[in-house]
Short mmCIF file of C-alpha atoms and ligand atoms in Angstrom, two decimals:
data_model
loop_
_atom_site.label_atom_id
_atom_site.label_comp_id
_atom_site.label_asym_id
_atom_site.label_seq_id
_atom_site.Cartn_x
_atom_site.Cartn_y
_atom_site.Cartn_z
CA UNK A 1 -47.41 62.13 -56.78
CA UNK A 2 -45.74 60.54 -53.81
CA UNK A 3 -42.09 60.72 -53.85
CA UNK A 4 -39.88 58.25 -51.94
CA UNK A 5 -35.85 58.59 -51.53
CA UNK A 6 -35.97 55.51 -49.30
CA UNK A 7 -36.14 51.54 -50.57
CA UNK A 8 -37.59 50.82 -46.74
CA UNK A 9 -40.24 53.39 -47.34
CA UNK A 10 -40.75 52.61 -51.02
CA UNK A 11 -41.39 48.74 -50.73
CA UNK A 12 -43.22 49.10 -47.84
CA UNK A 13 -45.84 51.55 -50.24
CA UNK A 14 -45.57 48.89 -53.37
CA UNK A 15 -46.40 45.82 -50.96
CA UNK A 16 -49.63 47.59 -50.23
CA UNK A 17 -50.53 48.42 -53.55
CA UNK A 18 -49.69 45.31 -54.72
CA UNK A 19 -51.31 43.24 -51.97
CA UNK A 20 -54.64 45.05 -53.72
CA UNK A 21 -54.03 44.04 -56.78
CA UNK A 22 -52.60 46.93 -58.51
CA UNK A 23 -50.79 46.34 -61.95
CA UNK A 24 -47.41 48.48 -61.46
CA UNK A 25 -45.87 49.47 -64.57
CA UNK A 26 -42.12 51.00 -63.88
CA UNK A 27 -39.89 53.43 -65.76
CA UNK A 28 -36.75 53.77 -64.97
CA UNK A 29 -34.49 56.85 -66.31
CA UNK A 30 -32.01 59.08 -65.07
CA UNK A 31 -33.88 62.29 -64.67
CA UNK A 32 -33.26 65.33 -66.99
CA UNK A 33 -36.65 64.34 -68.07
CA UNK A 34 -38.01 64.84 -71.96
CA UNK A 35 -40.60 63.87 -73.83
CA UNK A 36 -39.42 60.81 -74.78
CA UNK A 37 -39.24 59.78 -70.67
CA UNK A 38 -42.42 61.32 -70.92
CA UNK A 39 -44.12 58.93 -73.88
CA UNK A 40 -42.54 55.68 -71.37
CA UNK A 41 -44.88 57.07 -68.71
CA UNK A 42 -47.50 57.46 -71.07
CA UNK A 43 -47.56 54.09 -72.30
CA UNK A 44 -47.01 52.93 -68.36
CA UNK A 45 -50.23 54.50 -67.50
CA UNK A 46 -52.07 52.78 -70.60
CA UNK A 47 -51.08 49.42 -69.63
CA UNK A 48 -51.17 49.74 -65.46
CA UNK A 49 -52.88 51.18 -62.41
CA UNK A 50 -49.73 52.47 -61.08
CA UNK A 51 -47.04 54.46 -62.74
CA UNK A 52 -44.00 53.89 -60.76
CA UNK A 53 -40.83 56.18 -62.29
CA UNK A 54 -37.15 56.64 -61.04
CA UNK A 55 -34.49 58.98 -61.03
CA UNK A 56 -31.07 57.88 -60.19
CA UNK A 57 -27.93 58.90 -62.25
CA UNK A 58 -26.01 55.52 -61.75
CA UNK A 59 -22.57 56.24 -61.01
CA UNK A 60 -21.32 52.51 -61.93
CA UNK A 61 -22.67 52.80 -65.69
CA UNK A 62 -20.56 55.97 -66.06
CA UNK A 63 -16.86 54.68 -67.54
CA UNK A 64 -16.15 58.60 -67.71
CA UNK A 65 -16.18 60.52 -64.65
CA UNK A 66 -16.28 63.93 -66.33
CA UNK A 67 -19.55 62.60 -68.08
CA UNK A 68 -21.00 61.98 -64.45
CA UNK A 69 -20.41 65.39 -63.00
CA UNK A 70 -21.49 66.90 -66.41
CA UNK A 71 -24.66 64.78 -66.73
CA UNK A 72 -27.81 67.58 -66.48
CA UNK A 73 -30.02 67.55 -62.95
CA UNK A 74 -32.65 69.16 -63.23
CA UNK A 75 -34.98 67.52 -60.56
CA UNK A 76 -37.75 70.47 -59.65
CA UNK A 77 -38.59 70.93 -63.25
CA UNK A 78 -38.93 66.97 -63.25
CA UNK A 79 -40.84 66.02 -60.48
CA UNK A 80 -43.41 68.89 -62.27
CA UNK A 81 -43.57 66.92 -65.66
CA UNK A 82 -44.07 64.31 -63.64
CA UNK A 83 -47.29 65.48 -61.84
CA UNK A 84 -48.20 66.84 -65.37
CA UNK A 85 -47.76 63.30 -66.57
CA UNK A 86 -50.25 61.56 -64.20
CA UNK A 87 -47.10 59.94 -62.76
CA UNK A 88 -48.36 58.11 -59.51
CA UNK A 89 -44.78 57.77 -57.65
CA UNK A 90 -41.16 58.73 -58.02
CA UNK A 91 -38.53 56.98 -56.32
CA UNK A 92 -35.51 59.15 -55.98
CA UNK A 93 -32.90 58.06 -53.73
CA UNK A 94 -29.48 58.94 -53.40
CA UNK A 95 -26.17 56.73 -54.40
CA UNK A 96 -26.12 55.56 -50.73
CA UNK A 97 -29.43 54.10 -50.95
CA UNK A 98 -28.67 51.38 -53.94
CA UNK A 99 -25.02 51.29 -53.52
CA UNK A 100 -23.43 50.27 -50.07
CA UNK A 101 -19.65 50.50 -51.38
CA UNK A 102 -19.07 46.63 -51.81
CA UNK A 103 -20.78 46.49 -55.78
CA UNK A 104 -18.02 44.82 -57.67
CA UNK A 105 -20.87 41.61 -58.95
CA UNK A 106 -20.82 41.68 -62.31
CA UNK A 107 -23.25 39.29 -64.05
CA UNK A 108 -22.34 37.71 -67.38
CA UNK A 109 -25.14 38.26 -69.98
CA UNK A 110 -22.56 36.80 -72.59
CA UNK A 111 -21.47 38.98 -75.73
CA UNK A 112 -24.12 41.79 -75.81
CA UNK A 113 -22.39 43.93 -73.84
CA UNK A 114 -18.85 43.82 -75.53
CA UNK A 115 -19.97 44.51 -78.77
CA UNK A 116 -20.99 48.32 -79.98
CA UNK A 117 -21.66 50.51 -77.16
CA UNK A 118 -19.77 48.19 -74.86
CA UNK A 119 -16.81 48.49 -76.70
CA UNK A 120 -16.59 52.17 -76.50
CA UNK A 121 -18.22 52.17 -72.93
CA UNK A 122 -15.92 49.25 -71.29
CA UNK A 123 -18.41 48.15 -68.01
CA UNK A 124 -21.16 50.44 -69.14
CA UNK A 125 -23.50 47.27 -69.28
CA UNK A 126 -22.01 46.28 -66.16
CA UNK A 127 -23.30 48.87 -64.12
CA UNK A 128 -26.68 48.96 -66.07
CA UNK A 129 -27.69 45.59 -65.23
CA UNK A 130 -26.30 46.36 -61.77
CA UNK A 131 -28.84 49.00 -61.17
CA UNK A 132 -31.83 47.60 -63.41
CA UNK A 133 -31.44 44.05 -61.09
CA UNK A 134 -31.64 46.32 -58.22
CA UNK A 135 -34.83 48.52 -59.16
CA UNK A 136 -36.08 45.96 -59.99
CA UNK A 137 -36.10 44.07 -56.67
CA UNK A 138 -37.07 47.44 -55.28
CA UNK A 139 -39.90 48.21 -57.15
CA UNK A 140 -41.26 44.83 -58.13
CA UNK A 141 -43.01 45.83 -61.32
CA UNK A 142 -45.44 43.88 -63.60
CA UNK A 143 -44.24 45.91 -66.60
CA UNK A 144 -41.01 47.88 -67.29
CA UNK A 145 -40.73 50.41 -69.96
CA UNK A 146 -37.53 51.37 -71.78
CA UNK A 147 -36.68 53.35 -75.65
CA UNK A 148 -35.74 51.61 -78.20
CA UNK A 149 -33.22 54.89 -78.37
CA UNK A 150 -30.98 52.74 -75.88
CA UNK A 151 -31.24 49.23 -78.54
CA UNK A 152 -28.62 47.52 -77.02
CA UNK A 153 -30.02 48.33 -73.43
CA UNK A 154 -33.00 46.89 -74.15
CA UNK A 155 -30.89 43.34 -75.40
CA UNK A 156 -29.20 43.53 -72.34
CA UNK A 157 -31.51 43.91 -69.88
CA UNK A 158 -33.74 41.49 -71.24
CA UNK A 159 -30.98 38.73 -71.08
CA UNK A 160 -31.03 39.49 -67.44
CA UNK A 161 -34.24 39.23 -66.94
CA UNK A 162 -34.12 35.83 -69.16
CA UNK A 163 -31.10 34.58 -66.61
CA UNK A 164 -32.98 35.38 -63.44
CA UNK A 165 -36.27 34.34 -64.14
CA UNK A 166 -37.46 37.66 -63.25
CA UNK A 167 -41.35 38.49 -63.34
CA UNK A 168 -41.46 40.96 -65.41
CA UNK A 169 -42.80 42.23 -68.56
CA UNK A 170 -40.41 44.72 -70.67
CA UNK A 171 -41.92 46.95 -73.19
CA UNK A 172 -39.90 48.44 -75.48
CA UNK A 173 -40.82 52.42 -76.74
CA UNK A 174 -40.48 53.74 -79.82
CA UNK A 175 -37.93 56.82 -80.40
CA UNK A 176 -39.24 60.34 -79.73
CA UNK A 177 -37.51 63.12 -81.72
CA UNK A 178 -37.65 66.30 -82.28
CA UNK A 179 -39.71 67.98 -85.52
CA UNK A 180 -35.99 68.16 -87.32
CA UNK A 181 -35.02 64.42 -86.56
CA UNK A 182 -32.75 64.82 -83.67
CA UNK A 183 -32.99 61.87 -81.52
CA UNK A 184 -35.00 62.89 -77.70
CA UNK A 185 -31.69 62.74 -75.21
CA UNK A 186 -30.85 64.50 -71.55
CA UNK A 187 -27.64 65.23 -73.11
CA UNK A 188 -29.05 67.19 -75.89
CA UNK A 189 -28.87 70.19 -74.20
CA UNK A 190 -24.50 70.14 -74.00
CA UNK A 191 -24.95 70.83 -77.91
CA UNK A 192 -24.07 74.54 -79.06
CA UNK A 193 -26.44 75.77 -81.89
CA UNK A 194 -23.49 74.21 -84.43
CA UNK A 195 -23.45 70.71 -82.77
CA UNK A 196 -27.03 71.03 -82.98
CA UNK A 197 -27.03 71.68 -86.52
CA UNK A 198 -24.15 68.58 -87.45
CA UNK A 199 -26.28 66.39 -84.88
CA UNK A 200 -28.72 65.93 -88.13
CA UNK A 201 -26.62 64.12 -89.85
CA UNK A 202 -27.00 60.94 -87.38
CA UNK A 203 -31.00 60.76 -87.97
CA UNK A 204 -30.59 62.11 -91.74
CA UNK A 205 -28.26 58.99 -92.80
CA UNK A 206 -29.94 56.58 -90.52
CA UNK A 207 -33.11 57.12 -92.69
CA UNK A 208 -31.49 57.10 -95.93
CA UNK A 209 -29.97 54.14 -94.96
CA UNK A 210 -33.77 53.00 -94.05
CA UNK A 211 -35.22 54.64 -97.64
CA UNK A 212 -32.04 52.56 -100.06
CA UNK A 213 -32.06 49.30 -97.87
CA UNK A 214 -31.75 45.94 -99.44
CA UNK A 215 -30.50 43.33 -97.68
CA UNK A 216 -27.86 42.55 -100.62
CA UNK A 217 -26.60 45.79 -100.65
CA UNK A 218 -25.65 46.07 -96.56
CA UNK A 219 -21.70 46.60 -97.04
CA UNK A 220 -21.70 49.12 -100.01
CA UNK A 221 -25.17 51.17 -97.38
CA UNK A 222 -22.76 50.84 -94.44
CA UNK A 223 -20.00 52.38 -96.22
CA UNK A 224 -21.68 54.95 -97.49
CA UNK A 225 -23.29 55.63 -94.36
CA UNK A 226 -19.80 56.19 -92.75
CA UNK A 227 -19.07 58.62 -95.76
CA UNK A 228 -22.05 60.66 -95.05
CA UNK A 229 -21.40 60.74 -91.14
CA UNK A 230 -17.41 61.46 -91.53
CA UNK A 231 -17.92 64.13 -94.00
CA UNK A 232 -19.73 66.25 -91.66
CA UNK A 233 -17.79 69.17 -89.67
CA UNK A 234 -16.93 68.29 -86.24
CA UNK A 235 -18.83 64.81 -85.75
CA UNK A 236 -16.93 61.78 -85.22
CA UNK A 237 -18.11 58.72 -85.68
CA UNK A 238 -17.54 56.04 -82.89
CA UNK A 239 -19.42 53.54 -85.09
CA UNK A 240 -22.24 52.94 -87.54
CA UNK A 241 -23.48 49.17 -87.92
CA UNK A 242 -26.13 47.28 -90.14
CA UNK A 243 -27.01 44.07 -87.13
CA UNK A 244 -29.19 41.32 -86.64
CA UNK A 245 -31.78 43.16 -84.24
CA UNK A 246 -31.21 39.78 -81.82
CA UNK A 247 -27.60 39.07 -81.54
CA UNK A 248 -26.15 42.61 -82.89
CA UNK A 249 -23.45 41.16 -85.14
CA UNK A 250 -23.84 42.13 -88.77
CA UNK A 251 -26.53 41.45 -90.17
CA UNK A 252 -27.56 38.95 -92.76
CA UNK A 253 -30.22 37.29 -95.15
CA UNK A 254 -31.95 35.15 -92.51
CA UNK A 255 -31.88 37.83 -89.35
CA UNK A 256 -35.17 38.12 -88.33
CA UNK A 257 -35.02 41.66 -86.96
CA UNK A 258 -32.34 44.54 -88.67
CA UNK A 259 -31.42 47.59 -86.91
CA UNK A 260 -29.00 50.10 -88.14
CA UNK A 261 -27.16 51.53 -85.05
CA UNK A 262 -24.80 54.94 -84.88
CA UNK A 263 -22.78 56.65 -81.95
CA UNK A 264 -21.17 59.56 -82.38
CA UNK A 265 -19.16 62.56 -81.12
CA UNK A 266 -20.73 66.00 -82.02
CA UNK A 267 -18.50 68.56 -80.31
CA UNK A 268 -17.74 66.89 -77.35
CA UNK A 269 -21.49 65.27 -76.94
CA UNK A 270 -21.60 61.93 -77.78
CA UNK A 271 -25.02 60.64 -79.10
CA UNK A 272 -26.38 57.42 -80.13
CA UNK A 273 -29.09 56.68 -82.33
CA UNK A 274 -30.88 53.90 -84.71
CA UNK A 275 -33.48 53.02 -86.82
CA UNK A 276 -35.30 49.02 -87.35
CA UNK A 277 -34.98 48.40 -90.99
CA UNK A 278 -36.45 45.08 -90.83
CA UNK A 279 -38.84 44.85 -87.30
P1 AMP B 1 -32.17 57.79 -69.51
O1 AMP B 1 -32.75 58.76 -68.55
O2 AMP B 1 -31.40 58.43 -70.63
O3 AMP B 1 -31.44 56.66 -68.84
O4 AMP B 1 -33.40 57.11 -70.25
C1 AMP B 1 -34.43 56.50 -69.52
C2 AMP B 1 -35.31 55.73 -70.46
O5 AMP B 1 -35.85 56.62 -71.43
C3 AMP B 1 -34.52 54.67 -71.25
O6 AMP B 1 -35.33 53.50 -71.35
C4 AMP B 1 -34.33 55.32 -72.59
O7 AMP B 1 -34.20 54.39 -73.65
C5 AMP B 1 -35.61 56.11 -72.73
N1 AMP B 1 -35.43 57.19 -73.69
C6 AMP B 1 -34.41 58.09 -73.74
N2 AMP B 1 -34.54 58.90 -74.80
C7 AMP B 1 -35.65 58.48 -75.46
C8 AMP B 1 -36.32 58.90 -76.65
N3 AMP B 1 -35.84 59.90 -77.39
N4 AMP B 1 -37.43 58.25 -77.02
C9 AMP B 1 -37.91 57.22 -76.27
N5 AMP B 1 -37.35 56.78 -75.14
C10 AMP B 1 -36.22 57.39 -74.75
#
């Protein structure tokens, strides 16, 4: 795997590649790799010549700073899942590299991000799209791979993608979990063994919610839903939301797509997760 912490030396590698007519599929995460990172680059591989991944913890989408120091990096064992992977290159630059000090753009994808996460995550969006837009003019990919774990990520991003015209393909992934339910996530590991144990109830009423669903029935499921989720010992719910999979407001008889969406404090981890009920 060839490893690049420079955009000079990186695009000057891609312009090559591309130039003979390799297919470059991209996935961008923020290290602390898992196997869900690890399915992206899986699928990235089926569908191109060239697996192109990065690491970069993105200070701007951070609206906590403690949550940005505490955030796990853990690049050696990364860069060897990886190589395991058949990952072809990993772009790993520092803040400096993608961020000159003077990133106060903000681009206005409308609504999306001010609803759900973005109203417990004020500018979250903001400095997603900020850093997306940039790898992406960086790395130049055919394809780009992101989890359906991050729902709302995946609206956002492809709104800017829509605004700019950008040349690019964006697959979503489904969600890897583990055998008990958990949702796949880097910040899995900040749970204690009793986090980990009340973390169950996130996937648990998410699929009951999947198993009772009938679309006349959403505000009795979505009140029971936040029964289930506030009973449980030290979780606390941020929000829990039956919405039209396109525009994220509640859902109703004619949404095409229906996606049940949770975030929630366990201990002092918060975790999102979600389910399609109609996809
Ligand atoms: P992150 O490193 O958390 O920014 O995630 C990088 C990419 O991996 C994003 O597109 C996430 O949606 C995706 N991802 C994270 N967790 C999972 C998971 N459990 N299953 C599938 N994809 C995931």
């Amino acid at each position: 795997m060839k490893i690049f912490t420079t955009r000079f030396e990186i695009e000057k590698y891609l312009l090559l590649r591309r130039n003979a007519g390799i297919a470059i599929g991209f996935v961008p995460t923020m290290g602390a790799l898992h196997q869900g990172h690890l399915s992206l680059i899986s699928l990235a591989g089926q569908r191109n010549d060239e697996i192109v991944c990065s690491i970069f913890v993105n200070p701007t989408q951070f609206n906590d700073p403690k949550d940005l120091e505490k955030y796990p990096r853990t690049i050696e064992a990364d860069i060897k899942l990886l190589e395991q992977a058949g990952c072809d290159v990993l772009f790993n630059p520092p803040v400096n590299e993608i961020y000159d000090g003077n990133d106060q753009w903000h681009l206005d994808i409308g609504e999306t991000e001010f609803l759900l996460e973005g109203k417990f995550r004020p500018g979250h969006y903001q400095g997603v799209t900020q850093v997306v837009y940039k790898l992406f003019s960086i790395v130049k990919p055919d394809e780009a791979f992101f989890g359906q774990k991050d729902y709302q990520q995946f609206l956002v991003i492809s709104k800017m993608v829509n605004h700019f015209n950008m040349p690019v393909k964006l697959v979503m992934c489904p969600i890897m979990r583990e055998a008990d339910g958990l949702a796949m996530s880097s910040r899995n590991v900040h749970l204690n063994t009793n986090d980990r144990l009340h973390s169950l109830v996130l996937s648990r009423t998410l699929n009951w919610i999947k198993e009772n669903f009938r679309i006349n029935d959403i505000p009795r499921l979505k009140k029971e839903a936040e029964r289930m989720i506030g009973a449980e010992e030290d979780v606390e719910l941020d929000y829990f939301e039956i919405a039209d999979g396109e525009t994220l407001h509640p859902a109703t008889e004619s949404s095409k797509k229906i996606v049940a969406l949770v975030a929630a404090k366990v201990g002092k981890t918060r975790l999102i997760d979600n389910i399609m009920l109609r996809p």
